């Protein structure tokens, strides 16, 4: 479903990504972790072309992201993305947040889009908030709406960039629950997170990044059982200790 | 102080007689007629220049935030050009220099030239505000829009601009009020607006105090009306749940 082949990226002279290669099969859940600044966000944003890369290529469902002839908006419209800071559209109601791209990008009728939006809002348990604006919801609620918004486009896979790290601790689980449910329904997911409980529960593989490289790419059993690299061991002991 | 004479506005401009209705008749006009027509010119210059400024200023401000270097350069050059030359000099450039360089512009009425001059001058300032408004949204909103599958223009239209314009209503308001005040430069190219009226009417009537008080009052009313209208708009588009947004 997602094939990342020898990706390298530079910001000026600074190399952010070094020869990253991995793949996500249909229905797989991949967790990406690593220290701050290791390039996790950059890598995941390369997948739907929000960040450009200078070497290598990425294929989403067979379509090349690096090819300048690729219709990126079309490709992005069926790759869902959830951000650390939610990024709901603050001037729209929740209903509008859920329907606007369905109407403007997919060409659905407003009724059809609203119906689909309401179904998803119900699914994340926020139906009664449909008329509100994002600023009137808690962080956890906003992130659940953001997930519903991404799902409204019927994505073939979902990208998450630290979806719970901007949340107060008591709101983390309400978001993780939605993600676990998605994973169990067979959604293809690439998730940057430090929530190792989530990784243990639903992931197929864990990728560990350090200084722009993929240092470890292992099944979750191997990763939590016997990570090979010292850096990964250190990282694990640090985040599991609290 | 003791001898204010507001009747001066009822005088006819050629005969000097006081018209009983205070408005001129039979081909002559009173100073009141002239004052009102001057106010009309001031408002026309201001409103048209504001339209030009909003249109071009928005366009240039948007260009400066796009990922295309050439467009950014164009927007930057535009902004620097029109903001670093004094307004009065720009008006004279439009009046004396531009028509000399571009012959087809020779017949263009000075009213249009003033609207262009004032409009382009103000567009540079609005471009600056639009750019700042868009950039204050940081990169997250742009990425969120693009990630939904919006094209770049759609991302501006549906995601970035609605918030950016809300944010910059206050500076846009003062810019709109400035344009009313700045329109007084039009007197320099003989547009019969309020300032030119004041200069000529006080010359003819020697009632400078009354004339200038009346003209100041009309400038004040015009700018104040813009201020109120902007406040009304600001309240209408307020986003519930935003800081200072007074949700429900
Ligand atoms: N626009 C940019 N210009 C220059 N350097 C950048 C830019 N964006 C990111 N970087 C650098 O690239 C590196 C990788 O950043 P990235 O955001 O991908 O890391 P991350 O692993 O997601 O970190 P975090 O856990 O803090 O989110 C960092 O060293 C960062 O400083
Ligand atoms: Mg990050």
Tab-separated table of N, CA and C in Angstrom, chain B residues 40-162:
chain	number	residue	atom	x	y	z
B	40	UNK	N	-18.964	64.351	-1.825
B	40	UNK	CA	-19.202	63.246	-2.762
B	40	UNK	C	-17.926	62.841	-3.489
B	41	UNK	N	-17.148	63.843	-3.911
B	41	UNK	CA	-15.881	63.522	-4.591
B	41	UNK	C	-14.921	62.808	-3.640
B	42	UNK	N	-14.850	63.307	-2.421
B	42	UNK	CA	-13.971	62.667	-1.436
B	42	UNK	C	-14.358	61.203	-1.244
B	43	UNK	N	-15.680	60.974	-1.086
B	43	UNK	CA	-16.137	59.602	-0.871
B	43	UNK	C	-15.891	58.736	-2.104
B	44	UNK	N	-16.116	59.304	-3.292
B	44	UNK	CA	-15.924	58.514	-4.513
B	44	UNK	C	-14.467	58.110	-4.667
B	45	UNK	N	-13.572	59.094	-4.496
B	45	UNK	CA	-12.141	58.768	-4.601
B	45	UNK	C	-11.787	57.691	-3.573
B	46	UNK	N	-12.260	57.863	-2.337
B	46	UNK	CA	-11.892	56.944	-1.255
B	46	UNK	C	-12.408	55.541	-1.516
B	47	UNK	N	-13.695	55.452	-1.849
B	47	UNK	CA	-14.296	54.121	-2.000
B	47	UNK	C	-13.672	53.374	-3.176
B	48	UNK	N	-13.491	54.075	-4.287
B	48	UNK	CA	-12.898	53.399	-5.446
B	48	UNK	C	-11.446	53.010	-5.161
B	49	UNK	N	-10.705	53.928	-4.527
B	49	UNK	CA	-9.309	53.604	-4.209
B	49	UNK	C	-9.245	52.428	-3.238
B	50	UNK	N	-10.199	52.396	-2.311
B	50	UNK	CA	-10.225	51.280	-1.353
B	50	UNK	C	-10.466	49.958	-2.079
B	51	UNK	N	-11.374	49.980	-3.051
B	51	UNK	CA	-11.627	48.761	-3.824
B	51	UNK	C	-10.365	48.291	-4.542
B	52	UNK	N	-9.710	49.253	-5.216
B	52	UNK	CA	-8.461	48.916	-5.913
B	52	UNK	C	-7.441	48.363	-4.913
B	53	UNK	N	-7.342	49.028	-3.750
B	53	UNK	CA	-6.335	48.642	-2.758
B	53	UNK	C	-6.620	47.253	-2.186
B	54	UNK	N	-7.891	46.989	-1.903
B	54	UNK	CA	-8.237	45.686	-1.331
B	54	UNK	C	-7.964	44.565	-2.332
B	55	UNK	N	-8.344	44.824	-3.580
B	55	UNK	CA	-8.170	43.808	-4.607
B	55	UNK	C	-6.697	43.504	-4.846
B	56	UNK	N	-5.937	44.566	-5.166
B	56	UNK	CA	-4.527	44.353	-5.497
B	56	UNK	C	-3.708	44.009	-4.254
B	57	UNK	N	-4.053	44.628	-3.125
B	57	UNK	CA	-3.325	44.341	-1.887
B	57	UNK	C	-3.502	42.891	-1.477
B	58	UNK	N	-4.722	42.382	-1.591
B	58	UNK	CA	-4.965	40.977	-1.250
B	58	UNK	C	-4.184	40.074	-2.187
B	59	UNK	N	-4.268	40.372	-3.479
B	59	UNK	CA	-3.576	39.540	-4.457
B	59	UNK	C	-2.074	39.500	-4.160
B	60	UNK	N	-1.483	40.681	-3.942
B	60	UNK	CA	-0.037	40.736	-3.712
B	60	UNK	C	0.333	40.073	-2.382
B	61	UNK	N	-0.494	40.291	-1.362
B	61	UNK	CA	-0.230	39.669	-0.062
B	61	UNK	C	-0.277	38.152	-0.172
B	62	UNK	N	-1.239	37.648	-0.928
B	62	UNK	CA	-1.359	36.195	-1.110
B	62	UNK	C	-0.145	35.659	-1.865
B	63	UNK	N	0.232	36.354	-2.943
B	63	UNK	CA	1.383	35.895	-3.735
B	63	UNK	C	2.618	35.736	-2.855
B	64	UNK	N	2.765	36.652	-1.894
B	64	UNK	CA	3.981	36.628	-1.068
B	64	UNK	C	4.018	35.434	-0.128
B	65	UNK	N	2.890	34.729	0.031
B	65	UNK	CA	2.883	33.572	0.924
B	65	UNK	C	2.825	32.258	0.152
B	66	UNK	N	2.893	32.316	-1.185
B	66	UNK	CA	2.849	31.074	-1.959
B	66	UNK	C	4.227	30.402	-1.967
B	67	UNK	N	4.272	29.117	-2.312
B	67	UNK	CA	5.573	28.443	-2.367
B	67	UNK	C	6.351	28.742	-3.648
B	68	UNK	N	5.852	29.652	-4.500
B	68	UNK	CA	6.529	29.911	-5.767
B	68	UNK	C	7.402	31.151	-5.669
B	69	UNK	N	8.687	30.982	-5.864
B	69	UNK	CA	9.634	32.077	-5.625
B	69	UNK	C	9.372	33.287	-6.502
B	70	UNK	N	9.042	33.048	-7.753
B	70	UNK	CA	8.799	34.160	-8.669
B	70	UNK	C	7.630	35.012	-8.208
B	71	UNK	N	6.568	34.372	-7.764
B	71	UNK	CA	5.384	35.100	-7.300
B	71	UNK	C	5.696	35.871	-6.018
B	72	UNK	N	6.469	35.255	-5.129
B	72	UNK	CA	6.863	35.923	-3.895
B	72	UNK	C	7.640	37.189	-4.232
B	73	UNK	N	8.547	37.057	-5.187
B	73	UNK	CA	9.381	38.182	-5.596
B	73	UNK	C	8.522	39.324	-6.140
B	74	UNK	N	7.558	38.957	-6.998
B	74	UNK	CA	6.661	39.959	-7.581
B	74	UNK	C	5.910	40.707	-6.472
B	75	UNK	N	5.339	39.945	-5.526
B	75	UNK	CA	4.592	40.559	-4.430
B	75	UNK	C	5.469	41.465	-3.579
B	76	UNK	N	6.687	40.992	-3.303
B	76	UNK	CA	7.607	41.797	-2.491
B	76	UNK	C	7.984	43.086	-3.203
B	77	UNK	N	8.303	42.972	-4.492
B	77	UNK	CA	8.732	44.147	-5.251
B	77	UNK	C	7.607	45.179	-5.296
B	78	UNK	N	6.400	44.717	-5.580
B	78	UNK	CA	5.217	45.587	-5.613
B	78	UNK	C	5.085	46.351	-4.299
B	79	UNK	N	5.133	45.601	-3.215
B	79	UNK	CA	4.917	46.189	-1.902
B	79	UNK	C	5.980	47.243	-1.584
B	80	UNK	N	7.238	46.893	-1.840
B	80	UNK	CA	8.314	47.837	-1.523
B	80	UNK	C	8.191	49.088	-2.388
B	81	UNK	N	7.893	48.885	-3.670
B	81	UNK	CA	7.804	50.027	-4.590
B	81	UNK	C	6.776	51.041	-4.103
B	82	UNK	N	5.561	50.572	-3.811
B	82	UNK	CA	4.487	51.522	-3.533
B	82	UNK	C	4.460	52.000	-2.094
B	83	UNK	N	5.271	51.356	-1.239
B	83	UNK	CA	5.204	51.819	0.142
B	83	UNK	C	6.375	52.724	0.474
B	84	UNK	N	7.371	52.782	-0.404
B	84	UNK	CA	8.563	53.568	-0.081
B	84	UNK	C	8.649	54.906	-0.803
B	85	UNK	N	7.565	55.268	-1.509
B	85	UNK	CA	7.535	56.587	-2.152
B	85	UNK	C	6.379	57.353	-1.511
B	86	UNK	N	6.611	58.613	-1.115
B	86	UNK	CA	5.545	59.375	-0.448
B	86	UNK	C	4.287	59.455	-1.319
B	87	UNK	N	3.140	59.435	-0.679
B	87	UNK	CA	1.876	59.418	-1.400
B	87	UNK	C	1.750	60.582	-2.374
B	88	UNK	N	2.075	61.783	-1.892
B	88	UNK	CA	1.894	62.956	-2.746
B	88	UNK	C	2.762	62.849	-4.010
B	89	UNK	N	3.993	62.330	-3.824
B	89	UNK	CA	4.878	62.149	-4.974
B	89	UNK	C	4.270	61.130	-5.944
B	90	UNK	N	3.679	60.079	-5.380
B	90	UNK	CA	3.063	59.072	-6.257
B	90	UNK	C	1.921	59.667	-7.061
B	91	UNK	N	1.138	60.528	-6.412
B	91	UNK	CA	0.025	61.164	-7.132
B	91	UNK	C	0.564	61.990	-8.295
B	92	UNK	N	1.638	62.749	-8.043
B	92	UNK	CA	2.222	63.552	-9.114
B	92	UNK	C	2.811	62.675	-10.211
B	93	UNK	N	3.387	61.526	-9.793
B	93	UNK	CA	3.921	60.596	-10.799
B	93	UNK	C	2.802	60.135	-11.721
B	94	UNK	N	1.660	59.801	-11.135
B	94	UNK	CA	0.527	59.352	-11.941
B	94	UNK	C	0.024	60.475	-12.856
B	95	UNK	N	0.109	61.699	-12.350
B	95	UNK	CA	-0.466	62.837	-13.063
B	95	UNK	C	0.464	63.336	-14.167
B	96	UNK	N	1.753	63.423	-13.828
B	96	UNK	CA	2.685	64.045	-14.772
B	96	UNK	C	3.522	63.035	-15.534
B	97	UNK	N	3.995	61.978	-14.846
B	97	UNK	CA	5.009	61.116	-15.453
B	97	UNK	C	4.397	59.933	-16.203
B	98	UNK	N	3.431	59.266	-15.559
B	98	UNK	CA	2.891	58.053	-16.187
B	98	UNK	C	2.278	58.346	-17.567
B	99	UNK	N	1.439	59.388	-17.692
B	99	UNK	CA	0.861	59.664	-19.022
B	99	UNK	C	1.931	60.033	-20.050
B	100	UNK	N	3.047	60.623	-19.581
B	100	UNK	CA	4.104	60.982	-20.527
B	100	UNK	C	4.793	59.721	-21.041
B	101	UNK	N	4.923	58.743	-20.166
B	101	UNK	CA	5.608	57.508	-20.550
B	101	UNK	C	4.692	56.582	-21.337
B	102	UNK	N	3.408	56.581	-20.967
B	102	UNK	CA	2.451	55.684	-21.628
B	102	UNK	C	1.410	56.537	-22.339
B	103	UNK	N	1.653	56.856	-23.601
B	103	UNK	CA	0.792	57.801	-24.335
B	103	UNK	C	-0.705	57.494	-24.263
B	104	UNK	N	-1.129	56.225	-24.338
B	104	UNK	CA	-2.582	55.971	-24.296
B	104	UNK	C	-3.240	56.508	-23.028
B	105	UNK	N	-2.440	56.747	-21.967
B	105	UNK	CA	-3.025	57.215	-20.706
B	105	UNK	C	-3.216	58.732	-20.688
B	106	UNK	N	-2.875	59.392	-21.805
B	106	UNK	CA	-2.883	60.851	-21.796
B	106	UNK	C	-4.272	61.439	-21.577
B	107	UNK	N	-5.284	60.760	-22.144
B	107	UNK	CA	-6.623	61.320	-22.030
B	107	UNK	C	-7.360	60.926	-20.761
B	108	UNK	N	-6.722	60.126	-19.922
B	108	UNK	CA	-7.426	59.613	-18.755
B	108	UNK	C	-7.683	60.731	-17.741
B	109	UNK	N	-8.935	60.859	-17.266
B	109	UNK	CA	-9.253	61.934	-16.326
B	109	UNK	C	-8.424	61.827	-15.043
B	110	UNK	N	-8.141	62.972	-14.437
B	110	UNK	CA	-7.274	62.945	-13.257
B	110	UNK	C	-7.950	62.221	-12.093
B	111	UNK	N	-9.284	62.181	-12.100
B	111	UNK	CA	-10.001	61.411	-11.067
B	111	UNK	C	-9.531	59.956	-11.056
B	112	UNK	N	-9.452	59.358	-12.259
B	112	UNK	CA	-9.022	57.958	-12.367
B	112	UNK	C	-7.574	57.819	-11.906
B	113	UNK	N	-6.740	58.800	-12.295
B	113	UNK	CA	-5.326	58.724	-11.920
B	113	UNK	C	-5.158	58.773	-10.405
B	114	UNK	N	-5.968	59.626	-9.766
B	114	UNK	CA	-5.878	59.731	-8.315
B	114	UNK	C	-6.340	58.429	-7.657
B	115	UNK	N	-7.413	57.857	-8.193
B	115	UNK	CA	-7.894	56.579	-7.644
B	115	UNK	C	-6.800	55.518	-7.766
B	116	UNK	N	-6.132	55.470	-8.913
B	116	UNK	CA	-5.056	54.503	-9.090
B	116	UNK	C	-3.908	54.788	-8.121
B	117	UNK	N	-3.508	56.058	-8.047
B	117	UNK	CA	-2.378	56.426	-7.178
B	117	UNK	C	-2.645	56.065	-5.729
B	118	UNK	N	-3.794	56.520	-5.236
B	118	UNK	CA	-4.134	56.256	-3.834
B	118	UNK	C	-4.365	54.753	-3.620
B	119	UNK	N	-4.990	54.112	-4.602
B	119	UNK	CA	-5.277	52.678	-4.495
B	119	UNK	C	-3.997	51.849	-4.449
B	120	UNK	N	-3.060	52.139	-5.322
B	120	UNK	CA	-1.828	51.345	-5.354
B	120	UNK	C	-0.978	51.610	-4.112
B	121	UNK	N	-0.924	52.885	-3.697
B	121	UNK	CA	-0.189	53.210	-2.469
B	121	UNK	C	-0.745	52.386	-1.311
B	122	UNK	N	-2.063	52.375	-1.177
B	122	UNK	CA	-2.670	51.651	-0.057
B	122	UNK	C	-2.582	50.144	-0.241
B	123	UNK	N	-2.540	49.699	-1.505
B	123	UNK	CA	-2.459	48.247	-1.742
B	123	UNK	C	-1.173	47.681	-1.144
B	124	UNK	N	-0.111	48.465	-1.137
B	124	UNK	CA	1.150	47.979	-0.569
B	124	UNK	C	0.988	47.727	0.924
B	125	UNK	N	0.263	48.613	1.573
B	125	UNK	CA	0.065	48.464	3.018
B	125	UNK	C	-0.869	47.288	3.297
B	126	UNK	N	-1.894	47.114	2.469
B	126	UNK	CA	-2.814	46.002	2.675
B	126	UNK	C	-2.122	44.676	2.353
B	127	UNK	N	-1.268	44.683	1.354
B	127	UNK	CA	-0.496	43.479	1.034
B	127	UNK	C	0.294	43.024	2.260
B	128	UNK	N	0.860	43.978	2.960
B	128	UNK	CA	1.636	43.675	4.164
B	128	UNK	C	0.744	43.042	5.244
B	129	UNK	N	-0.454	43.587	5.381
B	129	UNK	CA	-1.359	43.052	6.412
B	129	UNK	C	-1.875	41.667	6.036
B	130	UNK	N	-2.207	41.476	4.763
B	130	UNK	CA	-2.710	40.168	4.321
B	130	UNK	C	-1.614	39.109	4.495
B	131	UNK	N	-0.398	39.461	4.123
B	131	UNK	CA	0.715	38.519	4.296
B	131	UNK	C	0.864	38.144	5.768
B	132	UNK	N	0.862	39.157	6.636
B	132	UNK	CA	1.038	38.884	8.069
B	132	UNK	C	-0.106	38.013	8.589
B	133	UNK	N	-1.328	38.289	8.121
B	133	UNK	CA	-2.477	37.511	8.571
B	133	UNK	C	-2.347	36.044	8.178
B	134	UNK	N	-1.950	35.793	6.943
B	134	UNK	CA	-1.806	34.411	6.485
B	134	UNK	C	-0.678	33.726	7.251
B	135	UNK	N	0.423	34.452	7.424
B	135	UNK	CA	1.562	33.819	8.095
B	135	UNK	C	1.297	33.584	9.580
B	136	UNK	N	0.377	34.351	10.163
B	136	UNK	CA	0.086	34.134	11.577
B	136	UNK	C	-0.620	32.798	11.788
B	137	UNK	N	-1.142	32.211	10.713
B	137	UNK	CA	-1.816	30.918	10.857
B	137	UNK	C	-0.817	29.768	10.915
B	138	UNK	N	0.461	30.066	10.758
B	138	UNK	CA	1.516	29.046	10.786
B	138	UNK	C	1.292	28.027	9.678
B	139	UNK	N	2.101	27.005	9.654
B	139	UNK	CA	2.031	26.068	8.532
B	139	UNK	C	0.974	25.004	8.698
B	140	UNK	N	0.479	24.829	9.920
B	140	UNK	CA	-0.415	23.704	10.211
B	140	UNK	C	-1.703	23.733	9.417
B	141	UNK	N	-2.320	24.899	9.322
B	141	UNK	CA	-3.599	25.005	8.622
B	141	UNK	C	-3.434	24.749	7.131
B	142	UNK	N	-2.349	25.280	6.566
B	142	UNK	CA	-2.093	25.058	5.146
B	142	UNK	C	-1.942	23.559	4.885
B	143	UNK	N	-1.144	22.896	5.736
B	143	UNK	CA	-0.936	21.458	5.552
B	143	UNK	C	-2.240	20.692	5.718
B	144	UNK	N	-3.040	21.114	6.696
B	144	UNK	CA	-4.307	20.414	6.924
B	144	UNK	C	-5.198	20.547	5.693
B	145	UNK	N	-5.230	21.735	5.097
B	145	UNK	CA	-6.035	21.938	3.901
B	145	UNK	C	-5.537	21.079	2.745
B	146	UNK	N	-4.235	21.131	2.517
B	146	UNK	CA	-3.660	20.346	1.427
B	146	UNK	C	-3.865	18.856	1.660
B	147	UNK	N	-3.738	18.430	2.940
B	147	UNK	CA	-3.862	17.005	3.247
B	147	UNK	C	-5.274	16.494	2.959
B	148	UNK	N	-6.267	17.381	3.007
B	148	UNK	CA	-7.640	16.959	2.694
B	148	UNK	C	-7.841	16.768	1.192
B	149	UNK	N	-6.846	17.188	0.402
B	149	UNK	CA	-6.974	17.051	-1.039
B	149	UNK	C	-7.330	18.359	-1.738
B	150	UNK	N	-7.399	19.453	-0.965
B	150	UNK	CA	-7.625	20.756	-1.590
B	150	UNK	C	-6.410	21.119	-2.448
B	151	UNK	N	-6.653	21.767	-3.575
B	151	UNK	CA	-5.547	22.358	-4.321
B	151	UNK	C	-5.075	23.586	-3.552
B	152	UNK	N	-3.945	24.163	-3.983
B	152	UNK	CA	-3.445	25.338	-3.265
B	152	UNK	C	-4.455	26.494	-3.297
B	153	UNK	N	-5.027	26.822	-4.463
B	153	UNK	CA	-6.054	27.880	-4.457
B	153	UNK	C	-7.246	27.547	-3.552
B	154	UNK	N	-7.690	26.303	-3.558
B	154	UNK	CA	-8.801	25.920	-2.667
B	154	UNK	C	-8.403	26.068	-1.209
B	155	UNK	N	-7.154	25.744	-0.894
B	155	UNK	CA	-6.686	25.870	0.488
B	155	UNK	C	-6.727	27.328	0.927
B	156	UNK	N	-6.332	28.235	0.014
B	156	UNK	CA	-6.434	29.660	0.341
B	156	UNK	C	-7.892	30.060	0.514
B	157	UNK	N	-8.702	29.648	-0.446
B	157	UNK	CA	-10.100	30.089	-0.472
B	157	UNK	C	-10.893	29.602	0.750
B	158	UNK	N	-10.731	28.334	1.105
B	158	UNK	CA	-11.591	27.767	2.144
B	158	UNK	C	-10.946	27.721	3.517
B	159	UNK	N	-9.622	27.678	3.578
B	159	UNK	CA	-8.960	27.467	4.862
B	159	UNK	C	-8.209	28.709	5.346
B	160	UNK	N	-7.282	29.217	4.519
B	160	UNK	CA	-6.382	30.262	5.014
B	160	UNK	C	-7.028	31.646	5.041
B	161	UNK	N	-7.644	32.046	3.910
B	161	UNK	CA	-8.128	33.434	3.838
B	161	UNK	C	-9.266	33.734	4.809
B	162	UNK	N	-10.241	32.836	4.989
B	162	UNK	CA	-11.321	33.190	5.929
B	162	UNK	C	-10.796	33.528	7.326
